[in-house]
mmCIF file of N, CA, C and O in Angstrom:
data_model
loop_
_atom_site.group_PDB
_atom_site.id
_atom_site.type_symbol
_atom_site.label_atom_id
_atom_site.label_comp_id
_atom_site.label_asym_id
_atom_site.label_seq_id
_atom_site.Cartn_x
_atom_site.Cartn_y
_atom_site.Cartn_z
ATOM 1 N N MET A 244 0.823 -1.163 0.016
ATOM 2 C CA MET A 244 -0.044 -0.182 0.017
ATOM 3 C C MET A 244 0.852 1.387 0.052
ATOM 4 O O MET A 244 0.288 2.384 0.158
ATOM 5 N N ARG A 245 2.267 1.160 -0.278
ATOM 6 C CA ARG A 245 3.062 2.293 -0.256
ATOM 7 C C ARG A 245 3.101 2.968 -1.618
ATOM 8 O O ARG A 245 3.378 4.142 -1.813
ATOM 9 N N ASN A 246 2.747 2.193 -2.642
ATOM 10 C CA ASN A 246 2.848 2.600 -3.911
ATOM 11 C C ASN A 246 1.766 3.593 -4.379
ATOM 12 O O ASN A 246 0.552 3.577 -3.890
ATOM 13 N N ARG A 247 2.059 4.755 -5.063
ATOM 14 C CA ARG A 247 1.054 5.653 -5.329
ATOM 15 C C ARG A 247 -0.061 5.359 -6.134
ATOM 16 O O ARG A 247 -1.076 5.635 -6.030
ATOM 17 N N ASP A 248 0.214 4.458 -7.278
ATOM 18 C CA ASP A 248 -0.764 3.900 -8.240
ATOM 19 C C ASP A 248 -1.725 3.016 -7.370
ATOM 20 O O ASP A 248 -2.893 3.028 -7.545
ATOM 21 N N THR A 249 -1.276 2.306 -6.320
ATOM 22 C CA THR A 249 -2.308 1.553 -5.434
ATOM 23 C C THR A 249 -2.953 2.515 -4.744
ATOM 24 O O THR A 249 -4.230 2.249 -4.573
ATOM 25 N N VAL A 250 -2.592 3.409 -3.992
ATOM 26 C CA VAL A 250 -3.288 4.366 -3.105
ATOM 27 C C VAL A 250 -4.396 5.079 -4.118
ATOM 28 O O VAL A 250 -5.490 5.299 -3.778
ATOM 29 N N GLU A 251 -3.979 5.508 -5.295
ATOM 30 C CA GLU A 251 -4.878 6.220 -6.148
ATOM 31 C C GLU A 251 -6.105 5.269 -6.628
ATOM 32 O O GLU A 251 -7.098 5.715 -6.753
ATOM 33 N N PHE A 252 -5.664 4.038 -6.809
ATOM 34 C CA PHE A 252 -6.602 3.082 -7.231
ATOM 35 C C PHE A 252 -7.696 2.934 -6.280
ATOM 36 O O PHE A 252 -8.788 2.758 -6.505
ATOM 37 N N LEU A 253 -7.231 2.708 -5.142
ATOM 38 C CA LEU A 253 -8.080 2.414 -3.949
ATOM 39 C C LEU A 253 -8.876 3.570 -3.711
ATOM 40 O O LEU A 253 -10.128 3.541 -3.450
ATOM 41 N N GLY A 254 -8.463 4.672 -3.804
ATOM 42 C CA GLY A 254 -9.177 6.011 -3.584
ATOM 43 C C GLY A 254 -10.328 6.231 -4.596
ATOM 44 O O GLY A 254 -11.270 6.681 -4.431
ATOM 45 N N LEU A 255 -9.877 5.919 -5.821
ATOM 46 C CA LEU A 255 -10.796 5.971 -7.029
ATOM 47 C C LEU A 255 -11.920 5.100 -6.802
ATOM 48 O O LEU A 255 -13.156 5.372 -7.060
ATOM 49 N N TRP A 256 -11.615 3.662 -6.553
ATOM 50 C CA TRP A 256 -12.668 2.729 -6.092
ATOM 51 C C TRP A 256 -13.564 3.105 -4.818
ATOM 52 O O TRP A 256 -14.895 3.051 -5.233
ATOM 53 N N GLU A 257 -13.079 3.742 -3.961
ATOM 54 C CA GLU A 257 -13.889 4.124 -2.845
ATOM 55 C C GLU A 257 -14.851 5.218 -3.227
ATOM 56 O O GLU A 257 -15.944 5.388 -2.919
ATOM 57 N N SER A 258 -14.284 6.313 -4.140
ATOM 58 C CA SER A 258 -15.004 7.256 -4.480
ATOM 59 C C SER A 258 -16.232 6.940 -5.153
ATOM 60 O O SER A 258 -17.340 7.595 -5.262
ATOM 61 N N PHE A 259 -16.145 5.878 -6.039
ATOM 62 C CA PHE A 259 -17.321 5.451 -6.731
ATOM 63 C C PHE A 259 -18.151 4.541 -5.905
ATOM 64 O O PHE A 259 -19.488 4.552 -6.298
ATOM 65 N N HIS A 260 -17.731 3.739 -5.146
ATOM 66 C CA HIS A 260 -18.820 2.811 -4.371
ATOM 67 C C HIS A 260 -18.936 3.099 -2.958
ATOM 68 O O HIS A 260 -19.894 2.522 -2.511
ATOM 69 N N ASN A 261 -18.449 4.288 -2.512
ATOM 70 C CA ASN A 261 -18.611 4.553 -0.900
ATOM 71 C C ASN A 261 -19.024 5.980 -0.834
ATOM 72 O O ASN A 261 -18.211 6.726 -0.896
ATOM 73 N N PRO A 262 -20.467 5.909 -0.428
ATOM 74 C CA PRO A 262 -20.991 7.291 -0.170
ATOM 75 C C PRO A 262 -20.335 7.853 1.008
ATOM 76 O O PRO A 262 -20.353 9.252 1.050
ATOM 77 N N ASP A 263 -19.728 7.165 1.958
ATOM 78 C CA ASP A 263 -19.272 7.890 3.123
ATOM 79 C C ASP A 263 -17.712 7.913 3.138
ATOM 80 O O ASP A 263 -16.940 8.183 4.224
ATOM 81 N N PHE A 264 -17.138 7.915 2.009
ATOM 82 C CA PHE A 264 -15.621 8.034 1.732
ATOM 83 C C PHE A 264 -15.158 9.385 2.160
ATOM 84 O O PHE A 264 -15.958 10.377 1.818
ATOM 85 N N LYS A 265 -14.232 9.539 2.910
ATOM 86 C CA LYS A 265 -13.642 10.922 3.113
ATOM 87 C C LYS A 265 -12.507 11.501 2.284
ATOM 88 O O LYS A 265 -11.121 10.961 2.370
ATOM 89 N N PRO A 266 -12.688 12.207 1.232
ATOM 90 C CA PRO A 266 -11.901 12.617 0.290
ATOM 91 C C PRO A 266 -10.620 13.576 0.837
ATOM 92 O O PRO A 266 -9.538 13.464 0.196
ATOM 93 N N LEU A 267 -10.863 14.267 1.699
ATOM 94 C CA LEU A 267 -9.904 15.093 2.326
ATOM 95 C C LEU A 267 -8.806 14.326 3.072
ATOM 96 O O LEU A 267 -7.546 14.582 2.863
ATOM 97 N N GLU A 268 -9.177 13.055 3.664
ATOM 98 C CA GLU A 268 -8.260 12.324 4.417
ATOM 99 C C GLU A 268 -7.342 11.590 3.271
ATOM 100 O O GLU A 268 -6.227 11.442 3.335
ATOM 101 N N PHE A 269 -7.970 11.193 2.288
ATOM 102 C CA PHE A 269 -7.394 10.560 1.026
ATOM 103 C C PHE A 269 -6.465 11.403 0.608
ATOM 104 O O PHE A 269 -5.276 10.924 0.094
ATOM 105 N N GLU A 270 -6.633 12.589 0.116
ATOM 106 C CA GLU A 270 -5.861 13.527 -0.300
ATOM 107 C C GLU A 270 -4.446 13.646 0.485
ATOM 108 O O GLU A 270 -3.345 13.643 -0.279
ATOM 109 N N GLY A 271 -4.617 13.493 1.847
ATOM 110 C CA GLY A 271 -3.235 13.493 2.519
ATOM 111 C C GLY A 271 -2.463 12.148 2.248
ATOM 112 O O GLY A 271 -1.361 12.388 2.023
ATOM 113 N N PHE A 272 -2.972 11.203 2.154
ATOM 114 C CA PHE A 272 -2.580 9.791 1.696
ATOM 115 C C PHE A 272 -1.823 9.892 0.222
ATOM 116 O O PHE A 272 -0.816 9.527 -0.033
ATOM 117 N N ARG A 273 -2.550 10.468 -0.592
ATOM 118 C CA ARG A 273 -2.312 10.469 -1.980
ATOM 119 C C ARG A 273 -1.099 11.447 -2.252
ATOM 120 O O ARG A 273 -0.123 10.945 -2.999
ATOM 121 N N ARG A 274 -0.816 12.615 -1.550
ATOM 122 C CA ARG A 274 0.290 13.351 -1.614
ATOM 123 C C ARG A 274 1.585 12.738 -1.091
ATOM 124 O O ARG A 274 2.684 12.973 -1.427
ATOM 125 N N GLN A 275 1.579 11.803 0.091
ATOM 126 C CA GLN A 275 2.514 11.388 0.611
ATOM 127 C C GLN A 275 2.789 9.876 -0.138
ATOM 128 O O GLN A 275 4.116 9.482 -0.071
ATOM 129 N N ALA A 276 2.100 9.216 -0.794
ATOM 130 C CA ALA A 276 2.186 7.944 -1.397
ATOM 131 C C ALA A 276 3.504 8.060 -2.223
ATOM 132 O O ALA A 276 3.692 9.072 -3.111
ATOM 133 N N GLY A 277 4.141 6.999 -2.201
ATOM 134 C CA GLY A 277 5.386 6.786 -2.849
ATOM 135 C C GLY A 277 6.587 7.541 -2.467
ATOM 136 O O GLY A 277 7.744 7.171 -2.936
ATOM 137 N N LEU A 278 6.649 8.293 -1.543
ATOM 138 C CA LEU A 278 7.750 8.661 -0.835
ATOM 139 C C LEU A 278 8.423 7.439 0.025
ATOM 140 O O LEU A 278 7.599 6.626 0.470
ATOM 141 N N ASN A 279 9.742 7.660 0.222
ATOM 142 C CA ASN A 279 10.372 6.564 0.985
ATOM 143 C C ASN A 279 9.696 6.316 2.446
ATOM 144 O O ASN A 279 9.689 5.289 2.981
ATOM 145 N N ALA A 280 9.451 7.554 3.001
ATOM 146 C CA ALA A 280 9.105 7.401 4.476
ATOM 147 C C ALA A 280 7.558 7.193 4.677
ATOM 148 O O ALA A 280 6.898 6.864 5.667
ATOM 149 N N PHE A 281 6.896 6.891 3.619
ATOM 150 C CA PHE A 281 5.515 6.622 3.630
ATOM 151 C C PHE A 281 5.025 5.240 3.643
ATOM 152 O O PHE A 281 5.619 4.287 3.049
ATOM 153 N N THR A 282 4.333 5.013 4.813
ATOM 154 C CA THR A 282 3.897 3.530 5.020
ATOM 155 C C THR A 282 2.355 3.710 5.630
ATOM 156 O O THR A 282 1.966 4.631 6.313
ATOM 157 N N ILE A 283 1.573 2.924 5.102
ATOM 158 C CA ILE A 283 0.189 2.839 5.650
ATOM 159 C C ILE A 283 -0.456 1.415 5.726
ATOM 160 O O ILE A 283 -0.028 0.504 4.859
ATOM 161 N N SER A 284 -1.009 1.028 6.769
ATOM 162 C CA SER A 284 -1.274 -0.318 7.115
ATOM 163 C C SER A 284 -2.859 -0.202 6.472
ATOM 164 O O SER A 284 -3.558 0.783 6.628
ATOM 165 N N PRO A 285 -3.552 -1.594 6.245
ATOM 166 C CA PRO A 285 -4.730 -1.584 5.751
ATOM 167 C C PRO A 285 -5.817 -1.033 6.894
ATOM 168 O O PRO A 285 -6.742 -0.229 6.489
ATOM 169 N N LYS A 286 -5.477 -1.358 8.096
ATOM 170 C CA LYS A 286 -6.311 -1.022 9.258
ATOM 171 C C LYS A 286 -6.411 0.647 9.181
ATOM 172 O O LYS A 286 -7.340 1.053 9.416
ATOM 173 N N LYS A 287 -5.102 1.160 9.129
ATOM 174 C CA LYS A 287 -5.240 2.726 9.254
ATOM 175 C C LYS A 287 -5.838 3.360 8.035
ATOM 176 O O LYS A 287 -6.504 4.410 8.246
ATOM 177 N N TRP A 288 -5.570 2.727 6.758
ATOM 178 C CA TRP A 288 -6.443 3.293 5.633
ATOM 179 C C TRP A 288 -7.976 3.243 5.808
ATOM 180 O O TRP A 288 -8.554 4.156 5.540
ATOM 181 N N ILE A 289 -8.365 1.969 6.332
ATOM 182 C CA ILE A 289 -10.031 1.815 6.590
ATOM 183 C C ILE A 289 -10.294 2.835 7.472
ATOM 184 O O ILE A 289 -11.520 3.298 7.385
ATOM 185 N N GLU A 290 -9.866 3.024 8.725
ATOM 186 C CA GLU A 290 -10.055 3.784 9.670
ATOM 187 C C GLU A 290 -10.149 5.284 9.264
ATOM 188 O O GLU A 290 -11.088 6.084 9.545
ATOM 189 N N SER A 291 -9.182 5.768 8.553
ATOM 190 C CA SER A 291 -9.055 7.232 8.134
ATOM 191 C C SER A 291 -9.855 7.544 7.131
ATOM 192 O O SER A 291 -10.344 8.613 6.976
ATOM 193 N N VAL A 292 -10.120 6.780 6.171
ATOM 194 C CA VAL A 292 -10.862 7.316 4.948
ATOM 195 C C VAL A 292 -12.218 6.555 4.985
ATOM 196 O O VAL A 292 -12.883 6.826 3.995
ATOM 197 N N ASN A 293 -12.732 5.665 6.118
ATOM 198 C CA ASN A 293 -13.863 5.098 6.096
ATOM 199 C C ASN A 293 -14.079 4.271 4.961
ATOM 200 O O ASN A 293 -15.146 4.199 4.274
ATOM 201 N N ALA A 294 -13.129 3.346 4.657
ATOM 202 C CA ALA A 294 -13.157 2.500 3.383
ATOM 203 C C ALA A 294 -13.969 1.108 3.719
ATOM 204 O O ALA A 294 -14.213 0.637 4.680
ATOM 205 N N ILE A 295 -14.612 0.895 2.619
ATOM 206 C CA ILE A 295 -15.371 -0.412 2.502
ATOM 207 C C ILE A 295 -14.877 -1.255 1.408
ATOM 208 O O ILE A 295 -15.431 -2.566 1.642
ATOM 209 N N GLY A 296 -14.034 -0.970 0.771
ATOM 210 C CA GLY A 296 -13.415 -2.081 -0.030
ATOM 211 C C GLY A 296 -12.270 -2.996 0.406
ATOM 212 O O GLY A 296 -12.134 -4.069 -0.462
ATOM 213 N N ILE A 297 -11.727 -2.699 1.426
ATOM 214 C CA ILE A 297 -10.774 -3.566 2.140
ATOM 215 C C ILE A 297 -11.346 -3.776 3.639
ATOM 216 O O ILE A 297 -11.794 -2.745 4.315
ATOM 217 N N THR A 298 -11.170 -4.890 4.136
ATOM 218 C CA THR A 298 -11.418 -5.166 5.392
ATOM 219 C C THR A 298 -10.360 -5.670 6.096
ATOM 220 O O THR A 298 -9.522 -6.725 5.508
ATOM 221 N N SER A 299 -9.989 -5.614 7.525
ATOM 222 C CA SER A 299 -8.963 -6.248 8.032
ATOM 223 C C SER A 299 -9.185 -6.721 9.481
ATOM 224 O O SER A 299 -10.075 -5.930 10.213
ATOM 225 N N LYS A 300 -8.990 -7.962 9.701
ATOM 226 C CA LYS A 300 -9.298 -8.423 11.089
ATOM 227 C C LYS A 300 -8.115 -9.036 11.686
ATOM 228 O O LYS A 300 -7.372 -9.810 10.851
ATOM 229 N N SER A 301 -7.935 -8.901 12.949
ATOM 230 C CA SER A 301 -6.845 -9.495 13.655
ATOM 231 C C SER A 301 -7.338 -10.744 14.380
ATOM 232 O O SER A 301 -8.731 -10.858 14.422
ATOM 233 N N GLY A 302 -6.419 -11.525 14.837
ATOM 234 C CA GLY A 302 -6.799 -12.642 15.652
ATOM 235 C C GLY A 302 -6.577 -13.774 14.909
ATOM 236 O O GLY A 302 -5.945 -13.761 13.802
ATOM 237 N N ARG A 303 -6.882 -14.960 15.477
ATOM 238 C CA ARG A 303 -6.736 -16.136 14.856
ATOM 239 C C ARG A 303 -7.204 -16.348 13.500
ATOM 240 O O ARG A 303 -6.425 -17.029 12.697
ATOM 241 N N TYR A 304 -8.347 -16.078 13.069
ATOM 242 C CA TYR A 304 -8.822 -16.234 11.703
ATOM 243 C C TYR A 304 -8.908 -14.871 11.104
ATOM 244 O O TYR A 304 -9.542 -14.651 10.151
ATOM 245 N N GLY A 305 -8.038 -14.148 11.313
ATOM 246 C CA GLY A 305 -7.871 -12.662 10.793
ATOM 247 C C GLY A 305 -7.233 -12.674 9.450
ATOM 248 O O GLY A 305 -6.856 -13.718 9.057
ATOM 249 N N GLY A 306 -7.271 -11.625 8.842
ATOM 250 C CA GLY A 306 -6.329 -11.268 7.653
ATOM 251 C C GLY A 306 -6.914 -10.159 6.975
ATOM 252 O O GLY A 306 -7.787 -9.399 7.559
ATOM 253 N N THR A 307 -6.367 -9.680 6.048
ATOM 254 C CA THR A 307 -6.921 -8.660 5.213
ATOM 255 C C THR A 307 -7.468 -9.012 3.864
ATOM 256 O O THR A 307 -6.934 -9.956 3.104
ATOM 257 N N TYR A 308 -8.698 -8.593 3.512
ATOM 258 C CA TYR A 308 -9.538 -9.092 2.511
ATOM 259 C C TYR A 308 -10.163 -7.910 1.816
ATOM 260 O O TYR A 308 -10.204 -6.739 2.376
ATOM 261 N N ALA A 309 -10.261 -7.996 0.408
ATOM 262 C CA ALA A 309 -10.516 -6.846 -0.467
ATOM 263 C C ALA A 309 -11.767 -7.183 -1.348
ATOM 264 O O ALA A 309 -11.988 -8.603 -1.539
ATOM 265 N N HIS A 310 -12.520 -6.244 -1.609
ATOM 266 C CA HIS A 310 -13.561 -6.581 -2.573
ATOM 267 C C HIS A 310 -13.013 -7.282 -3.780
ATOM 268 O O HIS A 310 -11.970 -6.884 -4.178
ATOM 269 N N SER A 311 -13.758 -8.062 -4.469
ATOM 270 C CA SER A 311 -13.309 -8.778 -5.667
ATOM 271 C C SER A 311 -12.656 -7.802 -6.747
ATOM 272 O O SER A 311 -11.872 -8.204 -7.310
ATOM 273 N N ASP A 312 -13.272 -6.665 -7.041
ATOM 274 C CA ASP A 312 -12.729 -5.752 -7.887
ATOM 275 C C ASP A 312 -11.355 -5.502 -7.658
ATOM 276 O O ASP A 312 -10.397 -5.456 -8.603
ATOM 277 N N ILE A 313 -11.111 -5.221 -6.479
ATOM 278 C CA ILE A 313 -9.726 -4.830 -5.982
ATOM 279 C C ILE A 313 -8.836 -5.933 -5.839
ATOM 280 O O ILE A 313 -7.748 -5.823 -6.355
ATOM 281 N N ALA A 314 -9.419 -7.017 -5.575
ATOM 282 C CA ALA A 314 -8.530 -8.457 -5.443
ATOM 283 C C ALA A 314 -7.865 -8.650 -6.916
ATOM 284 O O ALA A 314 -6.807 -9.014 -7.105
ATOM 285 N N PHE A 315 -8.932 -8.583 -7.721
ATOM 286 C CA PHE A 315 -8.514 -8.911 -9.112
ATOM 287 C C PHE A 315 -7.529 -7.961 -9.724
ATOM 288 O O PHE A 315 -6.803 -8.393 -10.312
ATOM 289 N N GLU A 316 -7.775 -6.691 -9.481
ATOM 290 C CA GLU A 316 -6.753 -5.640 -9.915
ATOM 291 C C GLU A 316 -5.397 -5.918 -9.569
ATOM 292 O O GLU A 316 -4.482 -5.855 -10.202
ATOM 293 N N PHE A 317 -5.467 -6.194 -8.060
ATOM 294 C CA PHE A 317 -4.044 -6.482 -7.453
ATOM 295 C C PHE A 317 -3.311 -7.663 -8.025
ATOM 296 O O PHE A 317 -2.125 -7.760 -8.325
ATOM 297 N N ALA A 318 -4.344 -8.710 -8.090
ATOM 298 C CA ALA A 318 -3.559 -9.966 -8.742
ATOM 299 C C ALA A 318 -3.174 -9.754 -10.286
ATOM 300 O O ALA A 318 -2.181 -10.331 -10.644
ATOM 301 N N SER A 319 -3.809 -8.885 -10.885
ATOM 302 C CA SER A 319 -3.428 -8.663 -12.365
ATOM 303 C C SER A 319 -2.028 -8.006 -12.372
ATOM 304 O O SER A 319 -1.341 -7.939 -13.404
ATOM 305 N N TRP A 320 -1.955 -6.898 -11.418
ATOM 306 C CA TRP A 320 -0.608 -6.321 -11.110
ATOM 307 C C TRP A 320 0.541 -7.313 -10.877
ATOM 308 O O TRP A 320 1.665 -6.961 -11.410
ATOM 309 N N ILE A 321 0.437 -8.150 -10.279
ATOM 310 C CA ILE A 321 1.285 -9.309 -9.580
ATOM 311 C C ILE A 321 1.523 -10.138 -10.686
ATOM 312 O O ILE A 321 2.669 -10.594 -10.918
ATOM 313 N N SER A 322 0.522 -10.612 -11.447
ATOM 314 C CA SER A 322 0.790 -11.780 -12.345
ATOM 315 C C SER A 322 -0.061 -11.353 -13.677
ATOM 316 O O SER A 322 -1.132 -11.552 -13.712
ATOM 317 N N PRO A 323 0.718 -11.079 -14.811
ATOM 318 C CA PRO A 323 -0.021 -10.818 -15.855
ATOM 319 C C PRO A 323 -0.606 -12.197 -16.424
ATOM 320 O O PRO A 323 -1.601 -12.031 -17.116
ATOM 321 N N GLU A 324 -0.015 -13.301 -16.018
ATOM 322 C CA GLU A 324 -0.746 -14.553 -16.362
ATOM 323 C C GLU A 324 -2.079 -14.848 -15.960
ATOM 324 O O GLU A 324 -2.994 -15.158 -16.477
ATOM 325 N N PHE A 325 -2.211 -14.294 -14.629
ATOM 326 C CA PHE A 325 -3.580 -14.228 -13.983
ATOM 327 C C PHE A 325 -4.465 -13.363 -14.665
ATOM 328 O O PHE A 325 -5.680 -13.737 -14.902
ATOM 329 N N TYR A 326 -4.041 -12.282 -15.098
ATOM 330 C CA TYR A 326 -4.892 -11.364 -15.812
ATOM 331 C C TYR A 326 -5.379 -11.952 -16.983
ATOM 332 O O TYR A 326 -6.477 -11.933 -17.287
ATOM 333 N N TYR A 327 -4.559 -12.606 -17.788
ATOM 334 C CA TYR A 327 -5.024 -12.977 -19.031
ATOM 335 C C TYR A 327 -5.902 -14.267 -18.933
ATOM 336 O O TYR A 327 -6.722 -14.401 -19.655
ATOM 337 N N THR A 328 -5.566 -15.283 -17.865
ATOM 338 C CA THR A 328 -6.349 -16.250 -17.792
ATOM 339 C C THR A 328 -7.875 -15.883 -17.107
ATOM 340 O O THR A 328 -8.764 -16.703 -17.310
ATOM 341 N N SER A 329 -7.863 -14.889 -16.475
ATOM 342 C CA SER A 329 -9.114 -14.405 -15.880
ATOM 343 C C SER A 329 -10.060 -13.836 -16.768
ATOM 344 O O SER A 329 -11.236 -13.839 -16.470
ATOM 345 N N ILE A 330 -9.524 -13.357 -17.817
ATOM 346 C CA ILE A 330 -10.457 -12.557 -18.783
ATOM 347 C C ILE A 330 -11.052 -13.416 -19.835
ATOM 348 O O ILE A 330 -11.861 -13.096 -20.783
ATOM 349 N N ILE A 331 -10.669 -14.767 -19.901
ATOM 350 C CA ILE A 331 -10.927 -15.615 -20.951
ATOM 351 C C ILE A 331 -12.122 -16.153 -20.676
ATOM 352 O O ILE A 331 -12.523 -16.629 -19.550
#
């Protein structure tokens, strides 16, 4: 979540799908994204911008989960093969 493109994609997705999204808080993250000192956890992202596209749970069966739109986009960034097999 340090990458500028990632933060911009998440902000764009939230702005389209989340009526309670906080664009002012997002702008702060967007300006800092990509800098070496910038780090953000999924939990901080969720709490700060009131995100609904990503959920994060701690504990034994916890983890970070994303809406299928977001998960497929991330997977296509990681693996071009995944992208091409998923669109067929």
